């Protein structure tokens, strides 16, 4: 059993059974080898023979695809053939073999990489993602996609009918592809070491996005058991659906506002169905990353207005572009940086490219004429970033008025607290802004100096670390002292255990991934805020993240059946727990 069971990080709940489609975005590693001068011409002949072979193979695949999927679909193979029929390209490979005495495969790799870089330099995500397009089109039955790494740009394009699960070697719960998979509701297990090697294409797998496991070649009883587990999970989910009509109030009467995080337009519905009280985090970079051109002011204004209308009477918090880091640049030409997470990201990009930022601000002001639109600034580290943003908001409001365009006179501007600098300066930032909202994904990354997308460090990425808990406390206290609202919109708010801690720390507004809204609401309704406050006090005094987690589990187990929150959680014995009879 054990060699059939791969362990990773469950990043999106749900169980999927299906054949594995193993995708390789990168070329296989080709050893660097030179040949003696006397064998150079032999390598050129090997190159020609290999090209002929591959062409025949692709032509066969194309014919098969024509039969099974149709002539248009089969055209995806033309791109490969085009390259292999490109005489100039092949001549350049042969020249490289002759000049540097390289093996045919190494010379081919060098030239292919040149072509890829030339494509990338066009900045066209369409070209860069051509591999992805081909993949989605090539999947013809419900499959589990296995990849070394999945970026947000690719995940956005997933066809949910055909992709029933995702397995990736890289990535963690807070990498953007994981956040998207969760929001979209595709089961996913990331951080599965050796997945590419150990999962043969076509192998049937059972993947469990709650437990973080991938079982290879399951037996019939194992498949039946997995399906039964998935049925139970769905039953539980539908039981939870009923709770969404009830208010999020703790047993001692503290009202918690639960908003939704919306990354893609089609999540609006899920957030509405789960009765999100507005949108606490409208990520906007996805308007860009899967497109070839920046969205116009009109397109953005329409989108923001549409979201505003969907949550009429409730706030919609637009997070201004957070480009850079692990978010793909799309039409943006961004130079590679040695340390992108510490580089040109988010508000830095917006302030350096005011024409892009101003367009977004104008669109928000226009939508704000019809809805409660607010702006939230990501990755703030300095007060002047807010000052400058506010100036731009007021300048654009003046411009719109002068132009006679219907728009609000201003919009609230909030700070996304996701750097230690912002947390430490929270009192000052609260004074110059309208609200604070904590992005715990980045706050954890920058506080613990742990790359949020690095699977090897996943054990060390812990939002319960006492250092992060203390910063969270500083922020909520600073906001309260300044009389400004404070909320949490990082993934932490979507986990029941953490939501309990956040309520205890004093946060009364949480913005949650739409699929997690019912469970978080159910949890809030089972617990007493007073009890959460005691747990939070203990967490602030704890020495380690493990201590914090233990004490949260113990306290929460007094009120709820922890098995409902985490099927593999070990329960402290003999405690009374609420089960789901909502
Ligand atoms: C965060 O960092 O917690 C956050 C909500 O923003 P994102 O995940 O988009 O970086
Ligand atoms: Mg962030």
PDB file of N, CA and C in Angstrom, residues 476-544:
ATOM      1  N   UNK A 476      -5.431  44.566  14.849  1.00  0.00           N
ATOM      2  CA  UNK A 476      -6.838  44.769  15.247  1.00  0.00           C
ATOM      3  C   UNK A 476      -6.915  45.810  16.364  1.00  0.00           C
ATOM      4  N   UNK A 477      -5.940  45.810  17.251  1.00  0.00           N
ATOM      5  CA  UNK A 477      -5.943  46.811  18.327  1.00  0.00           C
ATOM      6  C   UNK A 477      -5.723  48.213  17.767  1.00  0.00           C
ATOM      7  N   UNK A 478      -4.791  48.311  16.807  1.00  0.00           N
ATOM      8  CA  UNK A 478      -4.495  49.631  16.226  1.00  0.00           C
ATOM      9  C   UNK A 478      -5.723  50.177  15.501  1.00  0.00           C
ATOM     10  N   UNK A 479      -6.405  49.295  14.769  1.00  0.00           N
ATOM     11  CA  UNK A 479      -7.597  49.740  14.038  1.00  0.00           C
ATOM     12  C   UNK A 479      -8.662  50.205  15.024  1.00  0.00           C
ATOM     13  N   UNK A 480      -8.839  49.423  16.074  1.00  0.00           N
ATOM     14  CA  UNK A 480      -9.886  49.784  17.044  1.00  0.00           C
ATOM     15  C   UNK A 480      -9.572  51.132  17.687  1.00  0.00           C
ATOM     16  N   UNK A 481      -8.307  51.323  18.068  1.00  0.00           N
ATOM     17  CA  UNK A 481      -7.916  52.586  18.709  1.00  0.00           C
ATOM     18  C   UNK A 481      -8.176  53.768  17.775  1.00  0.00           C
ATOM     19  N   UNK A 482      -8.026  53.535  16.466  1.00  0.00           N
ATOM     20  CA  UNK A 482      -8.229  54.630  15.503  1.00  0.00           C
ATOM     21  C   UNK A 482      -9.691  54.727  15.063  1.00  0.00           C
ATOM     22  N   UNK A 483     -10.520  53.813  15.565  1.00  0.00           N
ATOM     23  CA  UNK A 483     -11.932  53.824  15.189  1.00  0.00           C
ATOM     24  C   UNK A 483     -12.177  53.384  13.755  1.00  0.00           C
ATOM     25  N   UNK A 484     -11.275  52.541  13.221  1.00  0.00           N
ATOM     26  CA  UNK A 484     -11.421  52.066  11.843  1.00  0.00           C
ATOM     27  C   UNK A 484     -11.711  50.561  11.837  1.00  0.00           C
ATOM     28  N   UNK A 485     -12.461  50.089  10.844  1.00  0.00           N
ATOM     29  CA  UNK A 485     -12.744  48.645  10.788  1.00  0.00           C
ATOM     30  C   UNK A 485     -11.498  47.825  10.426  1.00  0.00           C
ATOM     31  N   UNK A 486     -11.443  46.625  10.951  1.00  0.00           N
ATOM     32  CA  UNK A 486     -10.349  45.702  10.599  1.00  0.00           C
ATOM     33  C   UNK A 486     -10.945  44.356  10.235  1.00  0.00           C
ATOM     34  N   UNK A 487     -10.390  43.731   9.210  1.00  0.00           N
ATOM     35  CA  UNK A 487     -10.876  42.413   8.802  1.00  0.00           C
ATOM     36  C   UNK A 487      -9.685  41.550   8.416  1.00  0.00           C
ATOM     37  N   UNK A 488      -9.972  40.276   8.118  1.00  0.00           N
ATOM     38  CA  UNK A 488      -8.935  39.372   7.609  1.00  0.00           C
ATOM     39  C   UNK A 488      -9.456  38.786   6.300  1.00  0.00           C
ATOM     40  N   UNK A 489      -8.619  38.859   5.259  1.00  0.00           N
ATOM     41  CA  UNK A 489      -9.055  38.303   3.976  1.00  0.00           C
ATOM     42  C   UNK A 489      -8.102  37.228   3.450  1.00  0.00           C
ATOM     43  N   UNK A 490      -7.043  36.904   4.203  1.00  0.00           N
ATOM     44  CA  UNK A 490      -6.149  35.815   3.792  1.00  0.00           C
ATOM     45  C   UNK A 490      -6.837  34.471   4.000  1.00  0.00           C
ATOM     46  N   UNK A 491      -6.202  33.414   3.520  1.00  0.00           N
ATOM     47  CA  UNK A 491      -6.799  32.071   3.586  1.00  0.00           C
ATOM     48  C   UNK A 491      -7.126  31.638   5.014  1.00  0.00           C
ATOM     49  N   UNK A 492      -6.428  32.221   5.963  1.00  0.00           N
ATOM     50  CA  UNK A 492      -6.653  31.861   7.369  1.00  0.00           C
ATOM     51  C   UNK A 492      -8.136  31.980   7.744  1.00  0.00           C
ATOM     52  N   UNK A 493      -8.782  33.020   7.187  1.00  0.00           N
ATOM     53  CA  UNK A 493     -10.184  33.254   7.530  1.00  0.00           C
ATOM     54  C   UNK A 493     -11.094  32.161   6.984  1.00  0.00           C
ATOM     55  N   UNK A 494     -10.592  31.364   6.042  1.00  0.00           N
ATOM     56  CA  UNK A 494     -11.408  30.309   5.437  1.00  0.00           C
ATOM     57  C   UNK A 494     -11.268  28.976   6.163  1.00  0.00           C
ATOM     58  N   UNK A 495     -10.392  28.925   7.167  1.00  0.00           N
ATOM     59  CA  UNK A 495     -10.213  27.681   7.933  1.00  0.00           C
ATOM     60  C   UNK A 495     -10.910  27.837   9.278  1.00  0.00           C
ATOM     61  N   UNK A 496     -11.831  26.937   9.609  1.00  0.00           N
ATOM     62  CA  UNK A 496     -12.622  27.107  10.825  1.00  0.00           C
ATOM     63  C   UNK A 496     -11.785  27.324  12.087  1.00  0.00           C
ATOM     64  N   UNK A 497     -10.708  26.540  12.214  1.00  0.00           N
ATOM     65  CA  UNK A 497      -9.886  26.646  13.420  1.00  0.00           C
ATOM     66  C   UNK A 497      -9.292  28.055  13.538  1.00  0.00           C
ATOM     67  N   UNK A 498      -8.815  28.561  12.417  1.00  0.00           N
ATOM     68  CA  UNK A 498      -8.193  29.885  12.413  1.00  0.00           C
ATOM     69  C   UNK A 498      -9.248  30.969  12.575  1.00  0.00           C
ATOM     70  N   UNK A 499     -10.404  30.757  11.947  1.00  0.00           N
ATOM     71  CA  UNK A 499     -11.473  31.748  12.076  1.00  0.00           C
ATOM     72  C   UNK A 499     -11.830  31.921  13.560  1.00  0.00           C
ATOM     73  N   UNK A 500     -11.843  30.806  14.283  1.00  0.00           N
ATOM     74  CA  UNK A 500     -12.113  30.825  15.726  1.00  0.00           C
ATOM     75  C   UNK A 500     -11.078  31.708  16.433  1.00  0.00           C
ATOM     76  N   UNK A 501      -9.803  31.522  16.072  1.00  0.00           N
ATOM     77  CA  UNK A 501      -8.734  32.334  16.667  1.00  0.00           C
ATOM     78  C   UNK A 501      -8.923  33.814  16.325  1.00  0.00           C
ATOM     79  N   UNK A 502      -9.272  34.088  15.078  1.00  0.00           N
ATOM     80  CA  UNK A 502      -9.416  35.483  14.643  1.00  0.00           C
ATOM     81  C   UNK A 502     -10.554  36.176  15.393  1.00  0.00           C
ATOM     82  N   UNK A 503     -11.650  35.437  15.599  1.00  0.00           N
ATOM     83  CA  UNK A 503     -12.764  35.997  16.384  1.00  0.00           C
ATOM     84  C   UNK A 503     -12.265  36.306  17.798  1.00  0.00           C
ATOM     85  N   UNK A 504     -11.469  35.396  18.346  1.00  0.00           N
ATOM     86  CA  UNK A 504     -10.929  35.601  19.696  1.00  0.00           C
ATOM     87  C   UNK A 504      -9.999  36.801  19.761  1.00  0.00           C
ATOM     88  N   UNK A 505      -9.284  37.067  18.678  1.00  0.00           N
ATOM     89  CA  UNK A 505      -8.372  38.215  18.667  1.00  0.00           C
ATOM     90  C   UNK A 505      -9.125  39.537  18.528  1.00  0.00           C
ATOM     91  N   UNK A 506     -10.396  39.449  18.144  1.00  0.00           N
ATOM     92  CA  UNK A 506     -11.210  40.668  18.059  1.00  0.00           C
ATOM     93  C   UNK A 506     -11.650  41.043  16.661  1.00  0.00           C
ATOM     94  N   UNK A 507     -11.363  40.217  15.672  1.00  0.00           N
ATOM     95  CA  UNK A 507     -11.818  40.521  14.308  1.00  0.00           C
ATOM     96  C   UNK A 507     -13.303  40.185  14.199  1.00  0.00           C
ATOM     97  N   UNK A 508     -14.076  41.139  13.675  1.00  0.00           N
ATOM     98  CA  UNK A 508     -15.509  40.851  13.536  1.00  0.00           C
ATOM     99  C   UNK A 508     -15.918  40.755  12.068  1.00  0.00           C
ATOM    100  N   UNK A 509     -14.949  40.874  11.163  1.00  0.00           N
ATOM    101  CA  UNK A 509     -15.244  40.730   9.732  1.00  0.00           C
ATOM    102  C   UNK A 509     -14.202  39.814   9.105  1.00  0.00           C
ATOM    103  N   UNK A 510     -14.680  38.779   8.441  1.00  0.00           N
ATOM    104  CA  UNK A 510     -13.776  37.835   7.778  1.00  0.00           C
ATOM    105  C   UNK A 510     -14.197  37.730   6.322  1.00  0.00           C
ATOM    106  N   UNK A 511     -13.227  37.658   5.430  1.00  0.00           N
ATOM    107  CA  UNK A 511     -13.557  37.439   4.021  1.00  0.00           C
ATOM    108  C   UNK A 511     -13.025  36.066   3.634  1.00  0.00           C
ATOM    109  N   UNK A 512     -13.939  35.252   3.102  1.00  0.00           N
ATOM    110  CA  UNK A 512     -13.726  33.814   3.059  1.00  0.00           C
ATOM    111  C   UNK A 512     -13.888  33.302   1.625  1.00  0.00           C
ATOM    112  N   UNK A 513     -13.127  32.278   1.252  1.00  0.00           N
ATOM    113  CA  UNK A 513     -13.314  31.643  -0.063  1.00  0.00           C
ATOM    114  C   UNK A 513     -14.745  31.104  -0.127  1.00  0.00           C
ATOM    115  N   UNK A 514     -15.489  31.390  -1.206  1.00  0.00           N
ATOM    116  CA  UNK A 514     -16.923  31.034  -1.222  1.00  0.00           C
ATOM    117  C   UNK A 514     -17.239  29.596  -0.788  1.00  0.00           C
ATOM    118  N   UNK A 515     -16.477  28.570  -1.231  1.00  0.00           N
ATOM    119  CA  UNK A 515     -16.869  27.219  -0.815  1.00  0.00           C
ATOM    120  C   UNK A 515     -16.751  27.005   0.700  1.00  0.00           C
ATOM    121  N   UNK A 516     -15.933  27.822   1.373  1.00  0.00           N
ATOM    122  CA  UNK A 516     -15.728  27.614   2.809  1.00  0.00           C
ATOM    123  C   UNK A 516     -16.722  28.398   3.665  1.00  0.00           C
ATOM    124  N   UNK A 517     -17.538  29.247   3.031  1.00  0.00           N
ATOM    125  CA  UNK A 517     -18.444  30.103   3.816  1.00  0.00           C
ATOM    126  C   UNK A 517     -19.366  29.309   4.751  1.00  0.00           C
ATOM    127  N   UNK A 518     -20.029  28.218   4.257  1.00  0.00           N
ATOM    128  CA  UNK A 518     -20.956  27.515   5.159  1.00  0.00           C
ATOM    129  C   UNK A 518     -20.258  26.939   6.396  1.00  0.00           C
ATOM    130  N   UNK A 519     -19.090  26.329   6.200  1.00  0.00           N
ATOM    131  CA  UNK A 519     -18.410  25.694   7.331  1.00  0.00           C
ATOM    132  C   UNK A 519     -17.919  26.744   8.340  1.00  0.00           C
ATOM    133  N   UNK A 520     -17.417  27.862   7.822  1.00  0.00           N
ATOM    134  CA  UNK A 520     -16.953  28.913   8.730  1.00  0.00           C
ATOM    135  C   UNK A 520     -18.152  29.478   9.500  1.00  0.00           C
ATOM    136  N   UNK A 521     -19.264  29.678   8.785  1.00  0.00           N
ATOM    137  CA  UNK A 521     -20.448  30.211   9.476  1.00  0.00           C
ATOM    138  C   UNK A 521     -20.948  29.223  10.536  1.00  0.00           C
ATOM    139  N   UNK A 522     -20.981  27.957  10.154  1.00  0.00           N
ATOM    140  CA  UNK A 522     -21.433  26.940  11.108  1.00  0.00           C
ATOM    141  C   UNK A 522     -20.557  26.962  12.360  1.00  0.00           C
ATOM    142  N   UNK A 523     -19.243  27.052  12.155  1.00  0.00           N
ATOM    143  CA  UNK A 523     -18.315  27.066  13.291  1.00  0.00           C
ATOM    144  C   UNK A 523     -18.572  28.279  14.183  1.00  0.00           C
ATOM    145  N   UNK A 524     -18.705  29.456  13.539  1.00  0.00           N
ATOM    146  CA  UNK A 524     -18.964  30.679  14.316  1.00  0.00           C
ATOM    147  C   UNK A 524     -20.197  30.495  15.193  1.00  0.00           C
ATOM    148  N   UNK A 525     -21.211  29.847  14.638  1.00  0.00           N
ATOM    149  CA  UNK A 525     -22.472  29.696  15.366  1.00  0.00           C
ATOM    150  C   UNK A 525     -22.398  28.687  16.513  1.00  0.00           C
ATOM    151  N   UNK A 526     -21.336  27.875  16.541  1.00  0.00           N
ATOM    152  CA  UNK A 526     -21.213  26.881  17.615  1.00  0.00           C
ATOM    153  C   UNK A 526     -20.431  27.398  18.809  1.00  0.00           C
ATOM    154  N   UNK A 527     -19.689  28.478  18.629  1.00  0.00           N
ATOM    155  CA  UNK A 527     -18.723  28.858  19.662  1.00  0.00           C
ATOM    156  C   UNK A 527     -19.118  30.154  20.356  1.00  0.00           C
ATOM    157  N   UNK A 528     -18.514  30.336  21.545  1.00  0.00           N
ATOM    158  CA  UNK A 528     -18.728  31.588  22.272  1.00  0.00           C
ATOM    159  C   UNK A 528     -17.521  32.485  22.034  1.00  0.00           C
ATOM    160  N   UNK A 529     -17.787  33.760  21.728  1.00  0.00           N
ATOM    161  CA  UNK A 529     -16.673  34.680  21.488  1.00  0.00           C
ATOM    162  C   UNK A 529     -15.802  34.790  22.740  1.00  0.00           C
ATOM    163  N   UNK A 530     -16.437  34.716  23.914  1.00  0.00           N
ATOM    164  CA  UNK A 530     -15.671  34.841  25.165  1.00  0.00           C
ATOM    165  C   UNK A 530     -14.650  33.701  25.268  1.00  0.00           C
ATOM    166  N   UNK A 531     -15.093  32.504  24.858  1.00  0.00           N
ATOM    167  CA  UNK A 531     -14.201  31.340  24.912  1.00  0.00           C
ATOM    168  C   UNK A 531     -13.064  31.519  23.888  1.00  0.00           C
ATOM    169  N   UNK A 532     -13.411  32.084  22.725  1.00  0.00           N
ATOM    170  CA  UNK A 532     -12.397  32.330  21.691  1.00  0.00           C
ATOM    171  C   UNK A 532     -11.378  33.351  22.181  1.00  0.00           C
ATOM    172  N   UNK A 533     -11.843  34.321  22.957  1.00  0.00           N
ATOM    173  CA  UNK A 533     -10.916  35.341  23.473  1.00  0.00           C
ATOM    174  C   UNK A 533      -9.909  34.721  24.431  1.00  0.00           C
ATOM    175  N   UNK A 534     -10.375  33.795  25.251  1.00  0.00           N
ATOM    176  CA  UNK A 534      -9.451  33.114  26.185  1.00  0.00           C
ATOM    177  C   UNK A 534      -8.415  32.322  25.380  1.00  0.00           C
ATOM    178  N   UNK A 535      -8.900  31.618  24.358  1.00  0.00           N
ATOM    179  CA  UNK A 535      -7.974  30.837  23.516  1.00  0.00           C
ATOM    180  C   UNK A 535      -6.965  31.764  22.841  1.00  0.00           C
ATOM    181  N   UNK A 536      -7.429  32.921  22.392  1.00  0.00           N
ATOM    182  CA  UNK A 536      -6.520  33.861  21.719  1.00  0.00           C
ATOM    183  C   UNK A 536      -5.464  34.384  22.689  1.00  0.00           C
ATOM    184  N   UNK A 537      -5.886  34.655  23.933  1.00  0.00           N
ATOM    185  CA  UNK A 537      -4.913  35.101  24.949  1.00  0.00           C
ATOM    186  C   UNK A 537      -3.833  34.046  25.138  1.00  0.00           C
ATOM    187  N   UNK A 538      -4.258  32.788  25.198  1.00  0.00           N
ATOM    188  CA  UNK A 538      -3.297  31.689  25.368  1.00  0.00           C
ATOM    189  C   UNK A 538      -2.382  31.598  24.143  1.00  0.00           C
ATOM    190  N   UNK A 539      -2.979  31.800  22.969  1.00  0.00           N
ATOM    191  CA  UNK A 539      -2.182  31.724  21.738  1.00  0.00           C
ATOM    192  C   UNK A 539      -1.107  32.808  21.729  1.00  0.00           C
ATOM    193  N   UNK A 540      -1.465  33.990  22.244  1.00  0.00           N
ATOM    194  CA  UNK A 540      -0.499  35.094  22.269  1.00  0.00           C
ATOM    195  C   UNK A 540       0.660  34.794  23.213  1.00  0.00           C
ATOM    196  N   UNK A 541       0.389  33.934  24.180  1.00  0.00           N
ATOM    197  CA  UNK A 541       1.440  33.601  25.149  1.00  0.00           C
ATOM    198  C   UNK A 541       2.175  32.318  24.775  1.00  0.00           C
ATOM    199  N   UNK A 542       1.743  31.664  23.709  1.00  0.00           N
ATOM    200  CA  UNK A 542       2.319  30.354  23.351  1.00  0.00           C
ATOM    201  C   UNK A 542       3.748  30.515  22.824  1.00  0.00           C
ATOM    202  N   UNK A 543       4.472  29.401  22.846  1.00  0.00           N
ATOM    203  CA  UNK A 543       5.872  29.440  22.406  1.00  0.00           C
ATOM    204  C   UNK A 543       6.017  29.009  20.950  1.00  0.00           C
ATOM    205  N   UNK A 544       5.138  28.137  20.513  1.00  0.00           N
ATOM    206  CA  UNK A 544       5.300  27.594  19.154  1.00  0.00           C
ATOM    207  C   UNK A 544       3.953  27.529  18.439  1.00  0.00           C
TER     208      UNK A 544
END
